[in-house]
């Protein structure tokens, strides 16, 4: 088995072993049950059981790599990964949008733990700062300002879960099949990667990319300000529009 | 490839697929964008894992680039969501289906076949027809309007709904 199999998706599908096929099928079916159960009056206990089952099923791919020699980094990464899958399943299936956004925060925080174990401490810190410190807070702010207290129709009824879960699970089957065909080697002994090296690479090899990213940030700032401004309609019109004010208009 | 890298690749694939399913199924605009960010973080795990596997920091730089693009995208998406929420007070994506192409027999009127569709466009009301109202009421409303202070009337919603 070599990496050239990655190019042939159908070969990967034919190569899928039962220990990949069974979690994918069961995980897809229970994810479908979970998303269907959101709209119906079922007990939260049942739904939570189904969700935990999904997390365990989908995390069983990573359990394979624990067989040969369980070490502390592998166990830690397994814990962080299971936590992030739990948060992702929460994002998919919580009925309240606030809870779903908090599930996303859990997923991204555990992603930072995986970065730490992949010898990328700077990436872990910046993920926590950018995602959890800025993005999640702003999204939660907008959610609380826009969302009413009880779940709306769009939080309960979903767009074609069968098609989406089928396609997603097919993709997962192919990726996990490709990963399982890769040869397993021992963990190499390397010096830890330093932030100094990262900075040197940023400002020598990828200087243009850094400049373009800065320009992108500037353009996004300008765009966000100009999109977010409230349009001033009716300030310059004649009194024709104010002749028949709507009944619901409140005095300013 | 060592087992730690393979485990990280497996979790990256899981996060990407779960984010994809979330983007396709959730109908709340904000949760759709959060699913998109989850897909991006799944890809970032792959970049970091391959960077450690190959023993250099090039992959970590790409994660920084992904973070930059994700924050730009989040800012623009939030501005769009806020301005969409001002027009129709809902976060539902299904309320914006009029923006897409009209497909025949898909719940929307078929403009290519239906002759009933050819009628005059409906304009928003501006001013009023003097023939439809009696004269005393007109004088009265004009007086009451003159007595009232001039107010700013926001017609954003009445124009577009």
Short mmCIF file of N, CA and C in Angstrom, two decimals, chain A residues 114-115 118-120 123 193, chain B residues 5 8 43-53 56 59-60 63:
data_model
loop_
_atom_site.label_atom_id
_atom_site.label_comp_id
_atom_site.label_asym_id
_atom_site.label_seq_id
_atom_site.Cartn_x
_atom_site.Cartn_y
_atom_site.Cartn_z
N UNK A 114 -4.32 19.82 20.64
CA UNK A 114 -3.69 18.99 19.60
C UNK A 114 -2.50 19.71 18.99
N UNK A 115 -2.63 21.02 18.77
CA UNK A 115 -1.50 21.80 18.23
C UNK A 115 -0.29 21.73 19.16
N UNK A 118 1.46 18.59 18.73
CA UNK A 118 2.16 18.52 17.45
C UNK A 118 3.32 19.52 17.41
N UNK A 119 3.83 19.89 18.56
CA UNK A 119 5.01 20.76 18.69
C UNK A 119 4.79 22.11 18.03
N UNK A 120 3.63 22.71 18.24
CA UNK A 120 3.35 24.03 17.69
C UNK A 120 2.75 24.91 18.78
N UNK A 123 1.18 28.29 17.60
CA UNK A 123 -0.11 28.12 16.92
C UNK A 123 -1.21 27.88 17.95
N UNK A 193 10.41 22.51 17.92
CA UNK A 193 10.46 23.63 16.99
C UNK A 193 10.29 24.93 17.74
N UNK B 5 1.21 11.43 14.46
CA UNK B 5 0.78 12.20 13.28
C UNK B 5 -0.48 11.60 12.68
N UNK B 8 -3.44 12.56 14.70
CA UNK B 8 -3.84 13.95 14.45
C UNK B 8 -4.54 14.08 13.11
N UNK B 43 -8.57 21.55 8.89
CA UNK B 43 -7.47 21.66 7.92
C UNK B 43 -6.19 22.13 8.61
N UNK B 44 -6.32 23.03 9.61
CA UNK B 44 -5.12 23.52 10.31
C UNK B 44 -4.42 22.41 11.07
N UNK B 45 -5.21 21.47 11.65
CA UNK B 45 -4.59 20.33 12.34
C UNK B 45 -3.74 19.53 11.37
N UNK B 46 -4.26 19.33 10.15
CA UNK B 46 -3.47 18.61 9.15
C UNK B 46 -2.17 19.33 8.84
N UNK B 47 -2.24 20.66 8.70
CA UNK B 47 -1.02 21.43 8.40
C UNK B 47 0.00 21.29 9.51
N UNK B 48 -0.46 21.42 10.77
CA UNK B 48 0.48 21.33 11.90
C UNK B 48 1.08 19.94 12.01
N UNK B 49 0.24 18.91 11.75
CA UNK B 49 0.73 17.53 11.86
C UNK B 49 1.79 17.26 10.79
N UNK B 50 1.55 17.73 9.57
CA UNK B 50 2.54 17.50 8.51
C UNK B 50 3.80 18.31 8.74
N UNK B 51 3.65 19.50 9.36
CA UNK B 51 4.83 20.30 9.67
C UNK B 51 5.73 19.56 10.66
N UNK B 52 5.12 18.94 11.68
CA UNK B 52 5.91 18.22 12.65
C UNK B 52 6.51 16.95 12.04
N UNK B 53 5.72 16.34 11.14
CA UNK B 53 6.20 15.11 10.51
C UNK B 53 7.43 15.38 9.65
N UNK B 56 9.85 20.78 9.78
CA UNK B 56 10.10 22.20 9.55
C UNK B 56 8.88 23.00 9.98
N UNK B 59 4.58 24.42 7.54
CA UNK B 59 3.17 24.13 7.76
C UNK B 59 2.56 25.02 8.82
N UNK B 60 3.35 25.34 9.86
CA UNK B 60 2.83 26.23 10.90
C UNK B 60 2.55 27.62 10.35
N UNK B 63 -0.78 27.62 8.89
CA UNK B 63 -1.84 27.71 9.91
C UNK B 63 -2.07 29.17 10.30
#
